[in-house]
PDB file of C-alpha atoms in Angstrom:
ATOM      1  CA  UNK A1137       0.000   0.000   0.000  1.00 29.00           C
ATOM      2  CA  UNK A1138       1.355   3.626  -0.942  1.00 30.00           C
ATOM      3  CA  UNK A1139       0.507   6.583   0.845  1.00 32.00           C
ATOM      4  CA  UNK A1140      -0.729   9.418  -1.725  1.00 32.00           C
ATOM      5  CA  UNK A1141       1.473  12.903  -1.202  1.00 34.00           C
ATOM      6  CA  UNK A1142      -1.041  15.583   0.082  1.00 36.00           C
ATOM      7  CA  UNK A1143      -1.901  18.428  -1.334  1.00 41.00           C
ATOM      8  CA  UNK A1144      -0.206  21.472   0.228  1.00 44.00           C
ATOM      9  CA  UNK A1145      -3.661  22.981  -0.210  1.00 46.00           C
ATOM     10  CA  UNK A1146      -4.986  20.826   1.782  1.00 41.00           C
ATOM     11  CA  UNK A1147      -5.491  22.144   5.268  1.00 41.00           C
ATOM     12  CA  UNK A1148      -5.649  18.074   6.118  1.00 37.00           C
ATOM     13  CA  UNK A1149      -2.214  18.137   4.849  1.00 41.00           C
ATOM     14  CA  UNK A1150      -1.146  19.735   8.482  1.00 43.00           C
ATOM     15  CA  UNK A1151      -3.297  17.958  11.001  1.00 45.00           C
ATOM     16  CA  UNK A1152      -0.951  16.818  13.656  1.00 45.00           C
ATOM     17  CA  UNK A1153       0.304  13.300  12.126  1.00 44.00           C
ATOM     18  CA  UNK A1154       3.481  11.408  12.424  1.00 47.00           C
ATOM     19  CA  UNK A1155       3.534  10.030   8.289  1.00 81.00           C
ATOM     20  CA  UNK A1156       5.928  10.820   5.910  1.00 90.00           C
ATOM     21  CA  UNK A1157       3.329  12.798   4.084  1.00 93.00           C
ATOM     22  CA  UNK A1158       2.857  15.095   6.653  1.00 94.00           C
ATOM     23  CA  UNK A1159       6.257  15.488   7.622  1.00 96.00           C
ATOM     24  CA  UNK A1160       7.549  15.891   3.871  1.00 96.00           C
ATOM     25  CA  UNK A1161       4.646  18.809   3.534  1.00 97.00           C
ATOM     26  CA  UNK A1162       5.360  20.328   6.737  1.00 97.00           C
ATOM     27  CA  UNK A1163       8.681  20.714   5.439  1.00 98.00           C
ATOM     28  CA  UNK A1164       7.667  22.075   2.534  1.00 97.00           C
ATOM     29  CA  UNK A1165       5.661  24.320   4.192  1.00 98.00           C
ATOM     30  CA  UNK A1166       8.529  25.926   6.477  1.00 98.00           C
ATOM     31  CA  UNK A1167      10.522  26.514   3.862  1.00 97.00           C
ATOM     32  CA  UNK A1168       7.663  28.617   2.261  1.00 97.00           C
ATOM     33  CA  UNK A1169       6.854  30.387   5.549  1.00 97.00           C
ATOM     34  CA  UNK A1170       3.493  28.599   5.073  1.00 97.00           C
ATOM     35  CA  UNK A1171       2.865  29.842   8.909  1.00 98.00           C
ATOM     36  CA  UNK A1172      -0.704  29.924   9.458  1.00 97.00           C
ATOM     37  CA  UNK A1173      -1.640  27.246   7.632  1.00 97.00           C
ATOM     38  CA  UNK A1174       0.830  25.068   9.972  1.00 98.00           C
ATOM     39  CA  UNK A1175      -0.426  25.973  12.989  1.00 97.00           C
ATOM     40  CA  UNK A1176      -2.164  22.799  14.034  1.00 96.00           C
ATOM     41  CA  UNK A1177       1.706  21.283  14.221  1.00 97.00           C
ATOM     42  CA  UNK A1178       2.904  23.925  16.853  1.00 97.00           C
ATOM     43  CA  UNK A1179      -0.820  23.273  18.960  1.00 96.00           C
ATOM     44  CA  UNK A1180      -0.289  21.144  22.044  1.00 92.00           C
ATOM     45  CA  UNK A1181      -4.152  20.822  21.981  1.00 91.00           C
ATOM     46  CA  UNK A1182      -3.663  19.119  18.166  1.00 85.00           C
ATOM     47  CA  UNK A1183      -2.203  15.921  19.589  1.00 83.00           C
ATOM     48  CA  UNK A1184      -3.015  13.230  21.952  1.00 86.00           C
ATOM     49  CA  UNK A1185       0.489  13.082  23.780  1.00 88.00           C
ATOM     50  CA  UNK A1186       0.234  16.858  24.599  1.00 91.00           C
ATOM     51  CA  UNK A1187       2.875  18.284  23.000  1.00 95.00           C
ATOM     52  CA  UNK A1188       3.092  20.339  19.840  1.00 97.00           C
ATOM     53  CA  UNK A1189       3.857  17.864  16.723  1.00 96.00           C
ATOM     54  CA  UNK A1190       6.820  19.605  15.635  1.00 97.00           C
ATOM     55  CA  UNK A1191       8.563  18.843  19.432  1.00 97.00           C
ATOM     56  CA  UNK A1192       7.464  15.273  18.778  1.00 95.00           C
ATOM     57  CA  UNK A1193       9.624  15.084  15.461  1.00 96.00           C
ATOM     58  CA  UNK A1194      12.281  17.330  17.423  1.00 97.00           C
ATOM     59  CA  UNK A1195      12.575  14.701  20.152  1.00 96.00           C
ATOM     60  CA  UNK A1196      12.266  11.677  17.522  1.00 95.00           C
ATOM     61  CA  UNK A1197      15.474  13.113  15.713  1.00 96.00           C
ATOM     62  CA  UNK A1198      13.674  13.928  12.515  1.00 95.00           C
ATOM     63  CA  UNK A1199      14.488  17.205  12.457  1.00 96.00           C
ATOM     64  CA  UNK A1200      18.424  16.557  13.374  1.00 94.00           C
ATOM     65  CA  UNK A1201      19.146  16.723   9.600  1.00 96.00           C
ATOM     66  CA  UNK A1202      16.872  19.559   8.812  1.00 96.00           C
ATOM     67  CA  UNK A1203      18.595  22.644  10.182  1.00 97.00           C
ATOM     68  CA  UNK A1204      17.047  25.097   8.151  1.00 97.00           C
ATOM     69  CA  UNK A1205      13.338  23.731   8.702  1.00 98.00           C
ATOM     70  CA  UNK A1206      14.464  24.051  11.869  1.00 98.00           C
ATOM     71  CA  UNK A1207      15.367  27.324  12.292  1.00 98.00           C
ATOM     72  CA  UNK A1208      11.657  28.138  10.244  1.00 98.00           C
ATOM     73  CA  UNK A1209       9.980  26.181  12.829  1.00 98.00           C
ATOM     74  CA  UNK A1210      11.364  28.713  15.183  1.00 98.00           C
ATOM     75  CA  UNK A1211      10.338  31.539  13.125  1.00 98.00           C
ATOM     76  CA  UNK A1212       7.062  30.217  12.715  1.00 98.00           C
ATOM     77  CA  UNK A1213       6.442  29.483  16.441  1.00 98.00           C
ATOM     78  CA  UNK A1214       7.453  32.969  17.244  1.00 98.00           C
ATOM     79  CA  UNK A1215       4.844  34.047  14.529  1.00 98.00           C
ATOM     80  CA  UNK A1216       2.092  31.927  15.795  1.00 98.00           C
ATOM     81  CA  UNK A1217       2.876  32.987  19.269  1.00 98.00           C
ATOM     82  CA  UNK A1218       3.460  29.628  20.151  1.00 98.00           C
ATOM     83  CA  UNK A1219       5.013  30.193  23.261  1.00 98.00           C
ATOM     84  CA  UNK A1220       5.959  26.387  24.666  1.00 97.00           C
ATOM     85  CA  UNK A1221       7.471  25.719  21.109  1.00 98.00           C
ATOM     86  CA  UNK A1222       9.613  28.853  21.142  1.00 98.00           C
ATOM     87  CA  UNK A1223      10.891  28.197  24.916  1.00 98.00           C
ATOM     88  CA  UNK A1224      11.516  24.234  23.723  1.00 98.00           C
ATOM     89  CA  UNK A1225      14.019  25.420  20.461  1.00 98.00           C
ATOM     90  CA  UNK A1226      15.316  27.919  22.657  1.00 98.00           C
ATOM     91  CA  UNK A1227      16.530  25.471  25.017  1.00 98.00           C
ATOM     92  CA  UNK A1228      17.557  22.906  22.568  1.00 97.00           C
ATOM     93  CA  UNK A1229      20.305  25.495  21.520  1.00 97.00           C
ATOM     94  CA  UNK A1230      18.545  26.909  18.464  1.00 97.00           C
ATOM     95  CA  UNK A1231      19.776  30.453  17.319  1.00 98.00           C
ATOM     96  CA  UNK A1232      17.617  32.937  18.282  1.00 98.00           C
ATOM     97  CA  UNK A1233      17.134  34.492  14.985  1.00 97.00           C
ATOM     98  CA  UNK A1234      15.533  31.613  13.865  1.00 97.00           C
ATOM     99  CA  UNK A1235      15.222  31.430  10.096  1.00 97.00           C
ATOM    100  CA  UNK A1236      14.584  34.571   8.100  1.00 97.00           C
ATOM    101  CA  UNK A1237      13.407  32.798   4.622  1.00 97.00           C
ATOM    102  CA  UNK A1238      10.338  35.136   4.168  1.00 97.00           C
ATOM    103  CA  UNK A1239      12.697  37.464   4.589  1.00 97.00           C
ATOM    104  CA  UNK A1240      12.019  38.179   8.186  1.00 98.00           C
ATOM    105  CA  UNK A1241      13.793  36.631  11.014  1.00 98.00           C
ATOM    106  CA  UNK A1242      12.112  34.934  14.047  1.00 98.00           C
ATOM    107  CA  UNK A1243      12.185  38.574  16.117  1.00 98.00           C
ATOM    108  CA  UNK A1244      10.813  40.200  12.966  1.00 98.00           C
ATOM    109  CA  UNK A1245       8.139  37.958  12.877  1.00 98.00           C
ATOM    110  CA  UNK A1246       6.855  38.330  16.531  1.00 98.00           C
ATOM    111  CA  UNK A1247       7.062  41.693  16.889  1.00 98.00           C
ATOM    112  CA  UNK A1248       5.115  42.190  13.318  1.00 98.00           C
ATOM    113  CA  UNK A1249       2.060  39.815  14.227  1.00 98.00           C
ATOM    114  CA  UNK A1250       1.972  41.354  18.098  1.00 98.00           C
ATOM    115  CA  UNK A1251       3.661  38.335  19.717  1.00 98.00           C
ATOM    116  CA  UNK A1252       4.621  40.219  23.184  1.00 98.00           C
ATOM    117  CA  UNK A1253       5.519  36.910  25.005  1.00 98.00           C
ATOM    118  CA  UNK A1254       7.590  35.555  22.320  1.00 98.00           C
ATOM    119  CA  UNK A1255       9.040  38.850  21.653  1.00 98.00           C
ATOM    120  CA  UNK A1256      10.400  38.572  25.170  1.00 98.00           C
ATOM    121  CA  UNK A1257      11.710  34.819  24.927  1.00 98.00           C
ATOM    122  CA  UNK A1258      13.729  35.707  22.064  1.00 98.00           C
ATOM    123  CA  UNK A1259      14.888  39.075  23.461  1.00 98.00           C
ATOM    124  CA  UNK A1260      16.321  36.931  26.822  1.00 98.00           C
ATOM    125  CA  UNK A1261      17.896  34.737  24.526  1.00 98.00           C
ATOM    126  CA  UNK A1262      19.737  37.767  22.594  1.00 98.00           C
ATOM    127  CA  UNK A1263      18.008  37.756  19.771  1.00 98.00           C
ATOM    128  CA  UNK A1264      19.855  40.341  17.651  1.00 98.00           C
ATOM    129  CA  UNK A1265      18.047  43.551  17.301  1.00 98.00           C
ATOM    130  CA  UNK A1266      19.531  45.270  14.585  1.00 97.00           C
ATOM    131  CA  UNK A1267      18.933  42.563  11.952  1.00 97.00           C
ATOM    132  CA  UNK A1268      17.596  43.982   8.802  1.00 97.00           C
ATOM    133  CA  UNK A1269      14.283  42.221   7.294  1.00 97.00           C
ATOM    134  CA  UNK A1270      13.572  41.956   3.383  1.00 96.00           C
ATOM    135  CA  UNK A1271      12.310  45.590   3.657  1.00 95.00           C
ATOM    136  CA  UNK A1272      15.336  46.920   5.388  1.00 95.00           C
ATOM    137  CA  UNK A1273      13.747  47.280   8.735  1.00 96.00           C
ATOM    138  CA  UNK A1274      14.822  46.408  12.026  1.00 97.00           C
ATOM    139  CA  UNK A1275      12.544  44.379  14.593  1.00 98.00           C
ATOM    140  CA  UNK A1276      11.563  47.875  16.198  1.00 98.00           C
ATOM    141  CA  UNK A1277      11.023  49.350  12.778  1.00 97.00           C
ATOM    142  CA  UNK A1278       8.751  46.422  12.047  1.00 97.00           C
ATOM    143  CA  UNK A1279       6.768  46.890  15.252  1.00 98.00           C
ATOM    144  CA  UNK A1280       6.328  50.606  14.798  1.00 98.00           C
ATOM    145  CA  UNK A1281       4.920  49.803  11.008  1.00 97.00           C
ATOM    146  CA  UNK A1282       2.971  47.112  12.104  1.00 97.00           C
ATOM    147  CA  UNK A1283       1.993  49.234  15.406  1.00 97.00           C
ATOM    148  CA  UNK A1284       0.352  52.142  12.804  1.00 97.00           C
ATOM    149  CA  UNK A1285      -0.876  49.794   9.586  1.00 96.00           C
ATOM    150  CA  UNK A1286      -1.819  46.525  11.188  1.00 97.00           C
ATOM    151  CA  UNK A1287      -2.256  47.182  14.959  1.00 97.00           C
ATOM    152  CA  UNK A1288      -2.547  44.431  17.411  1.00 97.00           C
ATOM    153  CA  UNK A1289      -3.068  44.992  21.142  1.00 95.00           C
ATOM    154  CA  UNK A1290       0.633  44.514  22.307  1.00 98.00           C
ATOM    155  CA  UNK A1291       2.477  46.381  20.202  1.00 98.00           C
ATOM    156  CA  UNK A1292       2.884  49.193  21.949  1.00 98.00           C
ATOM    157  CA  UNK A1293       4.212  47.049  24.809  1.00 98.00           C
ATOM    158  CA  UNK A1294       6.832  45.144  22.138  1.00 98.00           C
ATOM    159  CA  UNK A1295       7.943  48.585  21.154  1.00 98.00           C
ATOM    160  CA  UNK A1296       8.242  48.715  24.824  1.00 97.00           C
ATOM    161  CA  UNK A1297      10.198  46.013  25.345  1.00 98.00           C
ATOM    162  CA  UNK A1298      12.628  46.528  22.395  1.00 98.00           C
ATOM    163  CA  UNK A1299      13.903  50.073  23.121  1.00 97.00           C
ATOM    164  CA  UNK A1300      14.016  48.779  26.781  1.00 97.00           C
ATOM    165  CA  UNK A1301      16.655  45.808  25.501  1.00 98.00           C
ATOM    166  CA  UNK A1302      18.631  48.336  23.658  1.00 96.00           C
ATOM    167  CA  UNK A1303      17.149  48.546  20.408  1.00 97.00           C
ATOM    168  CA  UNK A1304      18.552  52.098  18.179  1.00 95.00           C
ATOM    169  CA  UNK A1305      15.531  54.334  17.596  1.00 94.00           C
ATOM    170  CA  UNK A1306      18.031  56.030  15.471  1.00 88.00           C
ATOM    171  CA  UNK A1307      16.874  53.508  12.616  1.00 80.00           C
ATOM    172  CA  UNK A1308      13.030  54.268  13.239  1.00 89.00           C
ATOM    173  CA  UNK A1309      11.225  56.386  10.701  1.00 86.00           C
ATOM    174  CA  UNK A1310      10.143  59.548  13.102  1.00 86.00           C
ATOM    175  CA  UNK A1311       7.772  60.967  13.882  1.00 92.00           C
ATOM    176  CA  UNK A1312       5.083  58.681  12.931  1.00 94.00           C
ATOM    177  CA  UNK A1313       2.035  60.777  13.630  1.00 94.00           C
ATOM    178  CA  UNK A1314       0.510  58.465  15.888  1.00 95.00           C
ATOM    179  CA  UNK A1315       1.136  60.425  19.207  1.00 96.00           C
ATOM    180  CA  UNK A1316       1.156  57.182  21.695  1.00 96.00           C
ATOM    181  CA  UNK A1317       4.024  55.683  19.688  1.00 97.00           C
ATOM    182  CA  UNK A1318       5.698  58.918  19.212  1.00 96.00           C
ATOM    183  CA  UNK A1319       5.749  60.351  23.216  1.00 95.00           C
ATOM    184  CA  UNK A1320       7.186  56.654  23.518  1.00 95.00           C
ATOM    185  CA  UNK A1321       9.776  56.944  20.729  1.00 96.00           C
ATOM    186  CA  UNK A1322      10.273  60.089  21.866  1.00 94.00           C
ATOM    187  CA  UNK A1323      11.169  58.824  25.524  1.00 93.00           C
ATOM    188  CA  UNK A1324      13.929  56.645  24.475  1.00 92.00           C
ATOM    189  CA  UNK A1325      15.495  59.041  22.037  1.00 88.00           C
ATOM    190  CA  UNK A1326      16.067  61.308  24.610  1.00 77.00           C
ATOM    191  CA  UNK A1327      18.076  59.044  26.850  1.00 73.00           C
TER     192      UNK A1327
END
């Protein structure tokens, strides 16, 4: 008996699963930055044991060969706010960038999509700060954008948190004309 490749279409495709199939399109679907529609594979509440599917295949040594998917997985944990999966990688030695092949890194990423608690994991693992994404913007840039075109409720607090760790509002487009971010902005330049 063969078992038939999924479509990556599928949203089936991703339901936590330990077949080839759905490992093969999982990795297919890191290296895309296929984020949301992985999700189910960084949800603890996805599989019987408990843990997140892609710590499963961590701890079974199926990722050991994978380093990039790795370092996506990372990425896309910290854009899914998947807390437990970013704290795991973290401890398993992963770089705190994580993998940057959408062309933003794992910082990027949570600070973009409002991720305040993984914003924090990867800042007290020295995440770099200064890293440029696709669009030549650092993780604080990104949050300030993201803050004033796609706002989420913590973003204030990330921007927050990132001039607290020592991010350069130097490299910040300023003054944004949104007066909350700019008295904060504002703040920190003056120091």
């Amino acid at each position: 008996m063969t078992c038939a490749k999924r479509s990556t279409d599928d949203p089936v495709a991703v339901t936590a699963g330990t077949d080839d199939a759905t490992f093969s399109d999982a990795l297919e679907g890191l290296h895309r930055g296929d984020f949301s529609r992985l999700e189910p594979l960084f949800d603890e509440r996805s599989s019987r044991s408990g843990k997140p599917q892609i710590v499963q295949w961590h701890e079974q040594g199926r990722l050991l060969d994978q380093p990039k998917a790795l370092a996506e997985a990372l990425t896309c944990a910290s854009f899914l706010g998947r807390t437990s999966v970013v704290e795991y990688l973290l401890k398993q030695g992963l770089d705190p960038s994580g993998g940057a092949g959408t062309g933003l890194d794992a910082l990027h990423w949570a600070a973009n999509r409002g991720q305040l608690e993984a914003v924090r994991l990867l800042i007290r693992a020295r995440a770099p700060l200064e890293t440029r994404s696709m669009y030549g913007g650092t993780a604080l840039g990104t949050a300030v954008w993201s803050a004033i075109n796609e706002p989420r409720h913590d973003h204030l607090q990330i921007i927050e948190e990132l001039l607290n760790a020592g991010a350069r509002v130097d490299d910040t487009e300023y003054p944004t004309g949104h007066r909350r971010i700019d008295e904060l902005l504002e703040r920190y330049r003056s120091l």
